[in-house]
Structure formats: structure tokens, C-alpha cells
PDB file of C-alpha atoms in Angstrom:
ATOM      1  CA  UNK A   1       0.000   0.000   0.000  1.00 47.00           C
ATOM      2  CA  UNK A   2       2.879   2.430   1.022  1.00 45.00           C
ATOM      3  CA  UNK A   3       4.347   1.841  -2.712  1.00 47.00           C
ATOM      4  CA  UNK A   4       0.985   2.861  -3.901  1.00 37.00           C
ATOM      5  CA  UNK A   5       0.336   5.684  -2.526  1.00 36.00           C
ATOM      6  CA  UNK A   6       4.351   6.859  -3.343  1.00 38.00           C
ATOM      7  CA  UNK A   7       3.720   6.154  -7.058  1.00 37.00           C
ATOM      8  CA  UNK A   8       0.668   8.057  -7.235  1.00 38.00           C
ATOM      9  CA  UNK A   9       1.923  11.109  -5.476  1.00 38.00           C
ATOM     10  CA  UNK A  10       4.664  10.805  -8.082  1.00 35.00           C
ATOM     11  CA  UNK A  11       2.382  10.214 -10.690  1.00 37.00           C
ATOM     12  CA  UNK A  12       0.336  13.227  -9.464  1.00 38.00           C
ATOM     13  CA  UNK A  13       3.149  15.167  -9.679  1.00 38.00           C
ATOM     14  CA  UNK A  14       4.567  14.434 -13.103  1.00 34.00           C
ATOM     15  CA  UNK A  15       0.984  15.072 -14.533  1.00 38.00           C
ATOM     16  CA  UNK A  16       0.292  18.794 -13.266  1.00 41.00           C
ATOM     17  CA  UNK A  17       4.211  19.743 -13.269  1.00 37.00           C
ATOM     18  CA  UNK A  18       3.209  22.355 -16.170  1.00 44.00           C
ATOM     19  CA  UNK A  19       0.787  24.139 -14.089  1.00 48.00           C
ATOM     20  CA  UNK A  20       2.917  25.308 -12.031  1.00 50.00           C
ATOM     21  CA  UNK A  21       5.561  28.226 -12.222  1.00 50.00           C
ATOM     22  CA  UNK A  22       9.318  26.908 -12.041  1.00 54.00           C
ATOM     23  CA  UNK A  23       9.594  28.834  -8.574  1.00 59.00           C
ATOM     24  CA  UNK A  24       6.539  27.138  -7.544  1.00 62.00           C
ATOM     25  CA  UNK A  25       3.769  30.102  -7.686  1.00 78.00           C
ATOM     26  CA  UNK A  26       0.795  29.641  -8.774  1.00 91.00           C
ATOM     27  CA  UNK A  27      -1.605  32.111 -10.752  1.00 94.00           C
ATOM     28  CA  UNK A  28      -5.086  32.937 -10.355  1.00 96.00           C
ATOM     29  CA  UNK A  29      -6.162  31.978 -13.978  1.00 96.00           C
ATOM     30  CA  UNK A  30      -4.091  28.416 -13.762  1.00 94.00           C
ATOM     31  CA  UNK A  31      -5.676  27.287 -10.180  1.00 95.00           C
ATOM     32  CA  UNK A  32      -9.197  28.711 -11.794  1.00 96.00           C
ATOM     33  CA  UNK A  33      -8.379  26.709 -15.009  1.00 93.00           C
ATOM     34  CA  UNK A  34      -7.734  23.441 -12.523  1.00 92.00           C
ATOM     35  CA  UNK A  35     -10.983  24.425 -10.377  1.00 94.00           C
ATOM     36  CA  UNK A  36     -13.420  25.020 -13.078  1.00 94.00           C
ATOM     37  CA  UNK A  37     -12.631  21.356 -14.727  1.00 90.00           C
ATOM     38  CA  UNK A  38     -12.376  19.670 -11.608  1.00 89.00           C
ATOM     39  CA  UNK A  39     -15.905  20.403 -11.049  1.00 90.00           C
ATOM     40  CA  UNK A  40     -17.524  20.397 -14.359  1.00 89.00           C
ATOM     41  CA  UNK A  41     -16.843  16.645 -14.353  1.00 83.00           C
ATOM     42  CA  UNK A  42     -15.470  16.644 -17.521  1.00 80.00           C
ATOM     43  CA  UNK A  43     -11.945  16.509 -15.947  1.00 74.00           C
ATOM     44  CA  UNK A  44      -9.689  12.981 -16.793  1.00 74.00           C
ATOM     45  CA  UNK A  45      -6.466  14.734 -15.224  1.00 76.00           C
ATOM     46  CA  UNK A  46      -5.712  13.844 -11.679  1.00 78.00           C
ATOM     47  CA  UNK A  47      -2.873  16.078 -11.537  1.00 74.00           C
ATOM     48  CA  UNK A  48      -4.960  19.128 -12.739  1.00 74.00           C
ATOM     49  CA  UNK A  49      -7.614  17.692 -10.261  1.00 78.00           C
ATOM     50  CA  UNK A  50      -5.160  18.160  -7.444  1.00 87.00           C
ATOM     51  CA  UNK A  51      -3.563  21.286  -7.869  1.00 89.00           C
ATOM     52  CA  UNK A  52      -7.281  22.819  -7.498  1.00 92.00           C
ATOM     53  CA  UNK A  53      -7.954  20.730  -3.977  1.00 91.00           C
ATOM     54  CA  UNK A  54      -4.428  20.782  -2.957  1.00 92.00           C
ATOM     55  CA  UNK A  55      -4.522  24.903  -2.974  1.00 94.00           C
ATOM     56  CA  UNK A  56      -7.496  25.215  -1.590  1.00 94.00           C
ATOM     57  CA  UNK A  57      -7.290  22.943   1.042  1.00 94.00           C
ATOM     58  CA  UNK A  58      -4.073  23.752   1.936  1.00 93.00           C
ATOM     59  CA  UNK A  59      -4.613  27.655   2.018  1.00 93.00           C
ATOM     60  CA  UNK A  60      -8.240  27.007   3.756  1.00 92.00           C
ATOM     61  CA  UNK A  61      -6.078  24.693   6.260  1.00 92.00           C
ATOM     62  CA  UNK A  62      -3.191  26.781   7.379  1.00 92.00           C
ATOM     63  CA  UNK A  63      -5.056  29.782   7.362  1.00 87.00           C
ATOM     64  CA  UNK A  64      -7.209  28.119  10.038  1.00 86.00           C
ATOM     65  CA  UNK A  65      -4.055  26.963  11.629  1.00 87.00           C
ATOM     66  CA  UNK A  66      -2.557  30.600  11.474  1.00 87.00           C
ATOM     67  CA  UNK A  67      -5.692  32.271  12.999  1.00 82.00           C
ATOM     68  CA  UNK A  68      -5.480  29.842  15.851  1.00 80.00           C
ATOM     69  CA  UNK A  69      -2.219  30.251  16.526  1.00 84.00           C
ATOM     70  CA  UNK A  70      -2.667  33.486  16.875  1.00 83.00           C
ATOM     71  CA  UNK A  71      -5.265  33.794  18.444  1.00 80.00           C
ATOM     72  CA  UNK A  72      -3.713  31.727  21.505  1.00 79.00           C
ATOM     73  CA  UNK A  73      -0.532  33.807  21.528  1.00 82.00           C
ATOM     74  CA  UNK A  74      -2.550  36.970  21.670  1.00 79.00           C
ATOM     75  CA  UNK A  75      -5.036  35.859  24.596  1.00 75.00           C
ATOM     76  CA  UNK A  76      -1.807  34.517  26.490  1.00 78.00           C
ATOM     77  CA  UNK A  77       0.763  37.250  26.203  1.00 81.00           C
ATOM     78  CA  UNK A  78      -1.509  40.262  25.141  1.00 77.00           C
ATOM     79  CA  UNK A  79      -3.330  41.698  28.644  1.00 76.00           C
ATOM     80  CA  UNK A  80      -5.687  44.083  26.762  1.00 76.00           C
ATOM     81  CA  UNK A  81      -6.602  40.843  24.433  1.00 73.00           C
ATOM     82  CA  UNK A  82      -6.873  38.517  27.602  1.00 71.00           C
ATOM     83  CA  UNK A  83      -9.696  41.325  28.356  1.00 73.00           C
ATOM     84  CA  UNK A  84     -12.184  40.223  25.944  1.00 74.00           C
ATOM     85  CA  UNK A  85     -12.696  36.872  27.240  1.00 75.00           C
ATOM     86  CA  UNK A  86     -12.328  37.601  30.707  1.00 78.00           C
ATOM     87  CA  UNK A  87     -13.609  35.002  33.235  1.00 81.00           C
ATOM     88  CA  UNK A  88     -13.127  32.320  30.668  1.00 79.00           C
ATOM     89  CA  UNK A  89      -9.920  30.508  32.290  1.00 77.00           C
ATOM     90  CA  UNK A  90      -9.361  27.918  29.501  1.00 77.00           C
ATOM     91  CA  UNK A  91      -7.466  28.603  26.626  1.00 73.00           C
ATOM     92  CA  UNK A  92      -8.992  26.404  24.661  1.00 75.00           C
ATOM     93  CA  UNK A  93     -12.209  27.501  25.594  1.00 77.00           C
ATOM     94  CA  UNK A  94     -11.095  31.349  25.574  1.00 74.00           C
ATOM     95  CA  UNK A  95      -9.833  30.592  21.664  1.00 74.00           C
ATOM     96  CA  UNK A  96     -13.298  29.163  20.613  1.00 75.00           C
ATOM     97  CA  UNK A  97     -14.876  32.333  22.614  1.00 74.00           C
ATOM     98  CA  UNK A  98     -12.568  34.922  19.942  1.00 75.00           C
ATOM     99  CA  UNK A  99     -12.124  32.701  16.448  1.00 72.00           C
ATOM    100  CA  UNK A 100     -15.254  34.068  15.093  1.00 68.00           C
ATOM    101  CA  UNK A 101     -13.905  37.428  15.035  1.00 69.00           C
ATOM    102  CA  UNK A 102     -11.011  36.591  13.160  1.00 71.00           C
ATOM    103  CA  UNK A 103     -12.519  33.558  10.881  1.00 71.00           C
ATOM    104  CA  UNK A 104     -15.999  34.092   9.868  1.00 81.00           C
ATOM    105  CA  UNK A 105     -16.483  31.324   8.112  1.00 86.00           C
ATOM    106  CA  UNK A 106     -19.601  29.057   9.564  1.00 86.00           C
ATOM    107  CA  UNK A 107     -18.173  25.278  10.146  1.00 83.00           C
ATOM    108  CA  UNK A 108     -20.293  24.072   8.360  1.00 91.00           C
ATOM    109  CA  UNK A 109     -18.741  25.409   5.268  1.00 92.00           C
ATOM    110  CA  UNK A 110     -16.702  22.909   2.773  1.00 94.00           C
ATOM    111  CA  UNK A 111     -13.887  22.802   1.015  1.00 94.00           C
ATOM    112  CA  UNK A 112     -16.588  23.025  -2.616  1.00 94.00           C
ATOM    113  CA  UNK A 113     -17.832  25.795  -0.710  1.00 96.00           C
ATOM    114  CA  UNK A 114     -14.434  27.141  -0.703  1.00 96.00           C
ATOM    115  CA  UNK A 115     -14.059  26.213  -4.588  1.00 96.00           C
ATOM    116  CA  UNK A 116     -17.227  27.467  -6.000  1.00 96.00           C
ATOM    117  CA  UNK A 117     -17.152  30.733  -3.733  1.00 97.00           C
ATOM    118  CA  UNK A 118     -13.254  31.205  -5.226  1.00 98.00           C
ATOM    119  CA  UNK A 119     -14.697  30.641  -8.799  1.00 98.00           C
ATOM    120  CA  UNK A 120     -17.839  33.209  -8.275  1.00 98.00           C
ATOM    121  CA  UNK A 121     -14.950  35.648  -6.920  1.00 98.00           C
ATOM    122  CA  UNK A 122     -12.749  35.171  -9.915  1.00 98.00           C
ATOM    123  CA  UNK A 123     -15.777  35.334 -12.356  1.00 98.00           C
ATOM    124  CA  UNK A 124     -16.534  38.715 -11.244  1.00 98.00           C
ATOM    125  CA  UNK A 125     -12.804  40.156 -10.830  1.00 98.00           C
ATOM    126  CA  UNK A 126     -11.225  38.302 -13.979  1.00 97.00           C
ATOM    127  CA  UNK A 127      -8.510  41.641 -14.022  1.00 98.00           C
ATOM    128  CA  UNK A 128      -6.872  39.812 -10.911  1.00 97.00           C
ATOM    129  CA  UNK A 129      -5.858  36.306 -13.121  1.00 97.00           C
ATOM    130  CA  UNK A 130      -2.559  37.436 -13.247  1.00 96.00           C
ATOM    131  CA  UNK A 131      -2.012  37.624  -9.109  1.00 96.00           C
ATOM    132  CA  UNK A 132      -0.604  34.795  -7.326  1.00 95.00           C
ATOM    133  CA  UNK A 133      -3.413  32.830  -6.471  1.00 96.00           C
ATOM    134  CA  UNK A 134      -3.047  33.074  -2.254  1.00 95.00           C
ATOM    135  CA  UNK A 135      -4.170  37.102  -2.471  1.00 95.00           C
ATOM    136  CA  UNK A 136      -7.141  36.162  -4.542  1.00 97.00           C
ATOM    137  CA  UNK A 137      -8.610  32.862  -2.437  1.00 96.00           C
ATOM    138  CA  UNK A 138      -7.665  35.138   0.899  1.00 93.00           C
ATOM    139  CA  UNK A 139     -10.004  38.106  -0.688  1.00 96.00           C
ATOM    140  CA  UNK A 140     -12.559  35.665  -2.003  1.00 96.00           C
ATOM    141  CA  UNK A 141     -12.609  33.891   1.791  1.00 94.00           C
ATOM    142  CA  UNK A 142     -13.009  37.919   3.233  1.00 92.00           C
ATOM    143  CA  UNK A 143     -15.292  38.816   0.425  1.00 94.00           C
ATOM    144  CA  UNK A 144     -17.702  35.655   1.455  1.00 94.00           C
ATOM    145  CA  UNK A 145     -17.469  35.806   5.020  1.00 89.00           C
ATOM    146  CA  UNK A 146     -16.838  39.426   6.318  1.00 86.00           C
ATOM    147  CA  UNK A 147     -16.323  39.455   9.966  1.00 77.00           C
TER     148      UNK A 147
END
């Protein structure tokens, strides 16, 4: 199984190796390109199909990652921050009390949430193709879900 999954990560990345910029950016139009065949259906490219999930997952991911991370350094070493949830003595707790005003997405929202909503975004501002792709999905996700 482990040599499976190693050959088709190599496969995967053999297939979409064109799509991506030799110092490994990524533009707007090509991760819109990957996105808007991955879900017509009409896509036979696995590579292609992964460069759209891979970036958006993986921005969608760490930027959750990020906001928690800072959230927890903030409420532990920032007094005037430790304000807003006082009385709330768990971090963890404390953290879930603040994440909604730095990450408005609901949870219930999904990764072809993330997709389509990136898509709609592009659609409407097609003179930002040319922009690395991580400013665009950031201002699609604050677009969307405005805190």
C-alpha cells in the first residue's frame, strides 16, 4: 500500500508539473483553469484535479491553523486581548470564545464551498488572473465571510 500511494503522489506530480511556475507560484487563472474542470466533471487529469484541492485545502487549512495560533498567543501574552474573554480561564475555551472574530467562516462550510465561492470571486474580478493565487482565495474567503 505504502508503494501505492508513493507512485501516485509521483504520478500526481509528473501530470500537473506544467501548471505550475518553475519557482513554484501559482496564478489565479491556472488554479481557476484546474478548479473550473475539476468540477464540471469533464476533468480525466488527476494532476490538474489536485492542484485545485491541494490549494485550496491547503490555504483554507493553514489559514485556520494561522488564525489559531494566533489567536492563543494573543489571549496569552496580550493583557488588553486577555480582556475580551475575561472570566473564561481555559485557553482552549477562551480561543473558541474569539475565532469568530477573526474567521468568519460558519463550520459548516466545505472545502466546494471554498471552490465554487473562489470561482464566483474570480468570475466577477477576472482583471486579478494574473495575481498569485493566495491574495485572490484570501479576498474571495473575506469577500464571502466578512467578519
Amino acid at each position: 500500500m505504502k508503494k501505492l500511494v508513493s507512485t501516485m503522489i509521483f504520478v500526481l506530480s509528473i501530470t500537473s508539473i506544467n501548471a505550475v511556475a518553475e519557482d513554484g507560484s501559482l496564478d489565479a487563472a491556472t488554479l481557476v483553469g484546474a478548479c473550473k474542470l475539476m468540477t464540471s466533471g469533464k476533468s480525466t487529469n488527476a494532476g490538474v484535479d489536485s492542484i485545485c484541492i491541494f490549494a485550496i485545502k491547503g490555504f483554507v487549512d493553514g489559514f485556520k491553523s494561522g488564525v489559531n495560533k494566533g489567536l492563543s498567543t494573543a489571549l496569552i501574552n496580550d493583557k488588553q486581548a486577555a480582556h475580551t474573554v475575561k472570566g473564561i480561564k481555559d485557553l482552549t475555551n477562551r480561543i473558541d470564545a474569539v475565532r469568530s472574530l477573526a474567521y468568519c467562516a460558519p463550520a459548516s462550510t466545505t472545502y466546494g464551498d471554498f471552490i465554487r465561492n473562489y470561482l464566483d470571486f474570480m468570475g466577477r474580478n477576472p482583471q486579478r488572473m494574473s495575481e498569485d493565487y493566495k491574495a485572490t482565495l484570501l479576498d474571495s474567503i473575506e469577500n464571502k465571510f466578512p467578519c
